[in-house]
Coordinates of C-alpha atoms and ligand atoms in Angstrom, one line a residue:
X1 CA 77.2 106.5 130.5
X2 CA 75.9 107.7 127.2
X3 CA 74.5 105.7 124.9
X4 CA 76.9 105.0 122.1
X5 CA 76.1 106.6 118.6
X6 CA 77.5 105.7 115.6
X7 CA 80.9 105.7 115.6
X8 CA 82.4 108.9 112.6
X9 CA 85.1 107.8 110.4
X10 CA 87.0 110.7 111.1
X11 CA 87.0 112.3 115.0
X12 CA 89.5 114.6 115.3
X13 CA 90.0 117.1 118.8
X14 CA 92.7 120.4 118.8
X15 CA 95.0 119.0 116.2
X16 CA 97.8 121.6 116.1
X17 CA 100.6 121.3 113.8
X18 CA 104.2 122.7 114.2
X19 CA 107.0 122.9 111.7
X20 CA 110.5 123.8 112.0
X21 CA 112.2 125.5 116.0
X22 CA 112.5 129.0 117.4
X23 CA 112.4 131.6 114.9
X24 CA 111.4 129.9 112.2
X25 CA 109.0 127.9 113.7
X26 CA 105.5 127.7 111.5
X27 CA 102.2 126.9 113.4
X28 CA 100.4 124.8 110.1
X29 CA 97.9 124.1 111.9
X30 CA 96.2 125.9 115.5
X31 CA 93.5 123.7 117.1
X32 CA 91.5 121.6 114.6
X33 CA 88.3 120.0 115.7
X34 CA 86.1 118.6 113.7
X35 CA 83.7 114.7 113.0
X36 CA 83.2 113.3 109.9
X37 CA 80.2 110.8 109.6
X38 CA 79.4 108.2 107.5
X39 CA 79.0 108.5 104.3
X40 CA 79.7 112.6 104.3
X41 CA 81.2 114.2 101.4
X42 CA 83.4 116.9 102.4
X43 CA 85.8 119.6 100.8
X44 CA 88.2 121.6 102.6
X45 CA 89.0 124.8 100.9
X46 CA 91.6 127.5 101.9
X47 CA 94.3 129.7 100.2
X48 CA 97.5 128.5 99.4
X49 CA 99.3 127.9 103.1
X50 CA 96.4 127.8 104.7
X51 CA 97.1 124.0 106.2
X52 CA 95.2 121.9 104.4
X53 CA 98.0 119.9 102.8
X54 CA 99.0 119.5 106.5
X55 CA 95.6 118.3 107.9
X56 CA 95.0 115.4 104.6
X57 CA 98.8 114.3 105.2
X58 CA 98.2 114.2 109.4
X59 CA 94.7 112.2 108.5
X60 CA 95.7 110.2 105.9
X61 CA 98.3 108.8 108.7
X62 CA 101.3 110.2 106.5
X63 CA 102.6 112.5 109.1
X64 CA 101.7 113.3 112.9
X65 CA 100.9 116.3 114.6
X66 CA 102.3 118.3 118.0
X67 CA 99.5 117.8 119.5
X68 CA 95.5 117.0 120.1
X69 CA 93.9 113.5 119.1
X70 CA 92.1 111.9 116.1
X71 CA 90.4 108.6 115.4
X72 CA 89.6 106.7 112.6
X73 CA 87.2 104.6 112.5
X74 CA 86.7 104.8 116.1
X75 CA 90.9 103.9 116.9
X76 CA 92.9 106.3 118.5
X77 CA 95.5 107.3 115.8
X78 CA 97.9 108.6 118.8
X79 CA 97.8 105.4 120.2
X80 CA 98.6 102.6 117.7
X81 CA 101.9 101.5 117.5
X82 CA 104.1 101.1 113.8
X83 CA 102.8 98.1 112.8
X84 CA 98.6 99.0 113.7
X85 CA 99.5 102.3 112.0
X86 CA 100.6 100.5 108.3
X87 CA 97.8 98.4 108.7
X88 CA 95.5 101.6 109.0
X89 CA 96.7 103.5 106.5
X90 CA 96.7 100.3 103.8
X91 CA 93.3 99.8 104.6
X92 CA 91.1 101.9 106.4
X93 CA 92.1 105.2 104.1
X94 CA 92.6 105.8 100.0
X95 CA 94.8 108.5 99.3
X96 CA 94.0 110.5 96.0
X97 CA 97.1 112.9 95.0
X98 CA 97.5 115.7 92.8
X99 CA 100.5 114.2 90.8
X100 CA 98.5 110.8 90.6
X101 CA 101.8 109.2 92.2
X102 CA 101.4 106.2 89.7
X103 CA 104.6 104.0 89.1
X104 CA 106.1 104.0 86.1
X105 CA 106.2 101.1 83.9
X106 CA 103.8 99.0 85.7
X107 CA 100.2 98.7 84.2
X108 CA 97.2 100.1 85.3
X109 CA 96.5 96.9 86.8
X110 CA 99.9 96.1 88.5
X111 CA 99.7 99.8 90.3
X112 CA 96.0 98.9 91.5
X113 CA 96.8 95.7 93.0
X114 CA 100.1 97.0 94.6
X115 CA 97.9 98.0 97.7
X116 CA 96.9 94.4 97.8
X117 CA 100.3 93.2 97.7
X118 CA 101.2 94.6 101.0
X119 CA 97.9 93.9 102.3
X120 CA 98.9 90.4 102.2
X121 CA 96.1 89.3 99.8
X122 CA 96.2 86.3 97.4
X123 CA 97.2 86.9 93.6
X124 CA 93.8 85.5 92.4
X125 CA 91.8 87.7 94.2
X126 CA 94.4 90.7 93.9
X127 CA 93.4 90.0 90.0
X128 CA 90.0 90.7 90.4
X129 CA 89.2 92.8 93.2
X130 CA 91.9 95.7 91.3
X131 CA 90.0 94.5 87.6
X132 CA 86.7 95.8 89.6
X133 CA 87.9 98.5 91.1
X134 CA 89.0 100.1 87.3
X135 CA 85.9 99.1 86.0
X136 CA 84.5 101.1 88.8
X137 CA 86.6 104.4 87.2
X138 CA 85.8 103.3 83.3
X139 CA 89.0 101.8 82.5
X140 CA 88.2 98.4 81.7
X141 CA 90.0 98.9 78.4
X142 CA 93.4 100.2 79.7
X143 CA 94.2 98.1 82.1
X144 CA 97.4 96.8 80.6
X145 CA 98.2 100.5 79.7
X146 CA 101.3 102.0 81.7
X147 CA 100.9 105.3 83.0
X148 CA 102.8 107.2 80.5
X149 CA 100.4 105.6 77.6
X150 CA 97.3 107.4 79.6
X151 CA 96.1 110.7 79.7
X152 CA 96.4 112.7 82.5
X153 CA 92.4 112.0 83.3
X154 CA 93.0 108.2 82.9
X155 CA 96.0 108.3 84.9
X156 CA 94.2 110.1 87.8
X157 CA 91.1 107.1 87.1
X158 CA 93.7 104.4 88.2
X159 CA 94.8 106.3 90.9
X160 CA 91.4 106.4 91.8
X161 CA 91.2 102.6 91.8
X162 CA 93.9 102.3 93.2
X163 CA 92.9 104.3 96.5
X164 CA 89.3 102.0 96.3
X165 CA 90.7 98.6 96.2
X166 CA 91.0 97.8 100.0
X167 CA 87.8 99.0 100.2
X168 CA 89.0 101.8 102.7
X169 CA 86.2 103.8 105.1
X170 CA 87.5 107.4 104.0
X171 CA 88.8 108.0 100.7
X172 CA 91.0 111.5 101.0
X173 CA 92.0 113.7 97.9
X174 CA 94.5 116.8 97.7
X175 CA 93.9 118.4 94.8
X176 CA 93.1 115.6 92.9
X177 CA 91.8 117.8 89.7
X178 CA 94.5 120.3 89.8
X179 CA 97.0 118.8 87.3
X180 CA 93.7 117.5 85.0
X181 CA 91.9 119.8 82.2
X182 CA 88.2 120.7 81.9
X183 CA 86.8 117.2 80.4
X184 CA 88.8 114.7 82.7
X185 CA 88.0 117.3 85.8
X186 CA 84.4 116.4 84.9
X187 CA 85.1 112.6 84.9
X188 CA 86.7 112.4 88.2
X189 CA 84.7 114.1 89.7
X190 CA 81.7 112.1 88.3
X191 CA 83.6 109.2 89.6
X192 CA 83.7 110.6 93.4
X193 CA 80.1 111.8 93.2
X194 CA 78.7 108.5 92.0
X195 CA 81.4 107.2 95.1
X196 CA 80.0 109.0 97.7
X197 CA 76.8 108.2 96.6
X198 CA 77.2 104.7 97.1
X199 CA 78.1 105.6 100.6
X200 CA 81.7 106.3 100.5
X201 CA 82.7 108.8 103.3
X202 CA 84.9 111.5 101.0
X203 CA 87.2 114.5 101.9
X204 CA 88.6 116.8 99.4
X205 CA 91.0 119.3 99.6
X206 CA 90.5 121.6 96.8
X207 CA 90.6 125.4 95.9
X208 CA 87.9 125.4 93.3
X209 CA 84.4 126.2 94.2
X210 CA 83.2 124.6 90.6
X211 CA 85.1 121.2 92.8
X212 CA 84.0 122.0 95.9
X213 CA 80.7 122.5 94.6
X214 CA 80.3 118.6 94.4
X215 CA 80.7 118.1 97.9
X216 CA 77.8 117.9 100.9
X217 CA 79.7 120.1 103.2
X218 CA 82.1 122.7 103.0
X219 CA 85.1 123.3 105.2
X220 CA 87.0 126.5 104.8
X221 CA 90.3 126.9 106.3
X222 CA 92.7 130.6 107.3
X223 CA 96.0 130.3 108.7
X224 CA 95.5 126.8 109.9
X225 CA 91.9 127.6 111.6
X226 CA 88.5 126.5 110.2
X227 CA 86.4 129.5 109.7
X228 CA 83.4 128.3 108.0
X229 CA 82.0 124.9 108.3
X230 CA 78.5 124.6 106.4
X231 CA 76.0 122.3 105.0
X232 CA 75.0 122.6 100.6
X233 CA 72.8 121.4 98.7
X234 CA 74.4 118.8 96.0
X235 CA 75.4 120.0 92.7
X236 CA 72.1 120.8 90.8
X237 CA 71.7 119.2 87.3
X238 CA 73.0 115.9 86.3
X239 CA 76.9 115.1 86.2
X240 CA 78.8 115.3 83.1
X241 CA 79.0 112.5 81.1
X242 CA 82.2 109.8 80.6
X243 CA 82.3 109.3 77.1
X244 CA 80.7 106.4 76.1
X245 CA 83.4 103.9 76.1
X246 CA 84.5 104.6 78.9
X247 CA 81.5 105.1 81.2
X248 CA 81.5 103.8 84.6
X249 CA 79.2 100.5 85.0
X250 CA 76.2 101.3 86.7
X251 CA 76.3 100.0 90.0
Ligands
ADP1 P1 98.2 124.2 101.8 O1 98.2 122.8 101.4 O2 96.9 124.8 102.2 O3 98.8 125.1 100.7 P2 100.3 123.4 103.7 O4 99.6 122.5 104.6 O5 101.1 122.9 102.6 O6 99.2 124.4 103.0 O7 101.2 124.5 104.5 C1 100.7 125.2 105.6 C2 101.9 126.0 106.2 O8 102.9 125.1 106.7 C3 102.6 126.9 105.2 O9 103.0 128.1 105.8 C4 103.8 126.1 104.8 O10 104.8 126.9 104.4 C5 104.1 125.4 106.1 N1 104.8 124.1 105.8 C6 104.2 123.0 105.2 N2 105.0 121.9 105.2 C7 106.1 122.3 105.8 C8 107.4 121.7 106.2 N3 107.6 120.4 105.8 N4 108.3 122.4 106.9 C9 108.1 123.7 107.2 N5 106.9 124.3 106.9 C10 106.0 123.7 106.3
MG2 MG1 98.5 121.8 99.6

């Protein structure tokens, strides 16, 4: 036997992806492999179609593929059975989306806890853990705010929060500047740098090199294949700065 290494948050063997019969029958995705350790901060790039909405939403547990294996956190995906596979997805991974996917007319606060709800956790603690988790993204002072009385940057903080509260071992983002201007592009992205820092394992899915350019290591995908999977320096220079209001607590 080999002696066990440490155990990636993400293992993932031949993943292939299928959509539709016959004819129209699209191959998404044609044989992924690859680990993520630890701690890695990753961004998967590729043209429009190229899969990678297919391989976040096959990852994240939101959908399952035609074939291959992946694990999380060491459990066998493939394997677990409805009620294992809830529990992993509510805790084990944060989902970031391009649209924020924030309910409407519930505060900041009330859409940050909701994880928590079905997690099965008590009110108190539901209170505070989702209070640190938006001073962790610089809204301390909106927290009562519903989602259509924030900007499209604050709105994509809480969603932020909201994917950190259960503490989860991979956070995973689609395009989660896309829908966000220049400034608030900056702030989230501060936000996931000073993340991954504090050893959060990160993948991004993202079509900007000024995004990807944050990111450890660089995964580029064609026509559902990865054709360039490389090592970068991090972003030279400091991060932009959150106004001062709102700045992020140091941690
Ligand atoms: P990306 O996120 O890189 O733009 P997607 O993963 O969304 O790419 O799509 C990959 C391919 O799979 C595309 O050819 C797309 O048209 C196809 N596809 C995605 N979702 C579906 C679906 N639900 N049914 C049929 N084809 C799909
Ligand atoms: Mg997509």
């Amino acid at each position: 036997m080999t002696a066990p290494g440490p155990v990636p948050v993400l293992r993932v063997r031949d993943l292939v992806k299928e959509y539709g019969e016959g004819d129209a029958r699209v191959r998404a995705l044609r044989g992924i492999s690859l680990d993520v350790e630890r701690g890695d901060y990753v961004a998967i790039m590729g043209a429009s179609g190229s899969g990678k909405s297919t391989l976040m939403n096959i990852l994240g547990c939101l959908d399952i593929p035609t074939s291959g294996t992946y694990l999380i956190d060491g459990a066998d995906v493939g394997r677990l059975d409805e009620h294992q596979l809830a529990i992993l997805r509510n805790r084990r991974v944060g989902f970031v989306f391009q649209s924020f996917n924030l309910i409407p007319r519930m505060s900041a606060l009330a859409n940050v806890e909701l994880p928590l709800v079905y997690g099965g956790i008590g009110q108190a603690d539901r209170r505070a853990r989702a209070l640190a988790a938006l001073e962790q993204v610089g809204l301390t002072d909106r927290v009562h705010h519903e989602p259509n009385q924030l900007s499209g940057g604050q709105q994509q903080r809480v969603a932020v929060a909201r994917a950190l509260v259960t503490a989860p071992a991979l956070l995973l983002a689609d395009e989660p500047t896309g829908n966000l201007d220049t400034a608030s592009t900056g702030d989230v992205l501060e936000i996931m740098d000073r993340l991954n820092e504090s050893g959060r394992t990160i993948v991004i899915i993202t079509h900007e090199d000024d995004v990807a350019k944050h990111a450890k290591r660089v995964i580029r995908l064609v026509d559902g294949e990865i054709v360039e999977d490389r090592r970068q320096a991090p972003v030279d220079g400091p991060p932009p700065r959150l106004p001062e209001k709102d700045r992020v607590a140091a941690r």
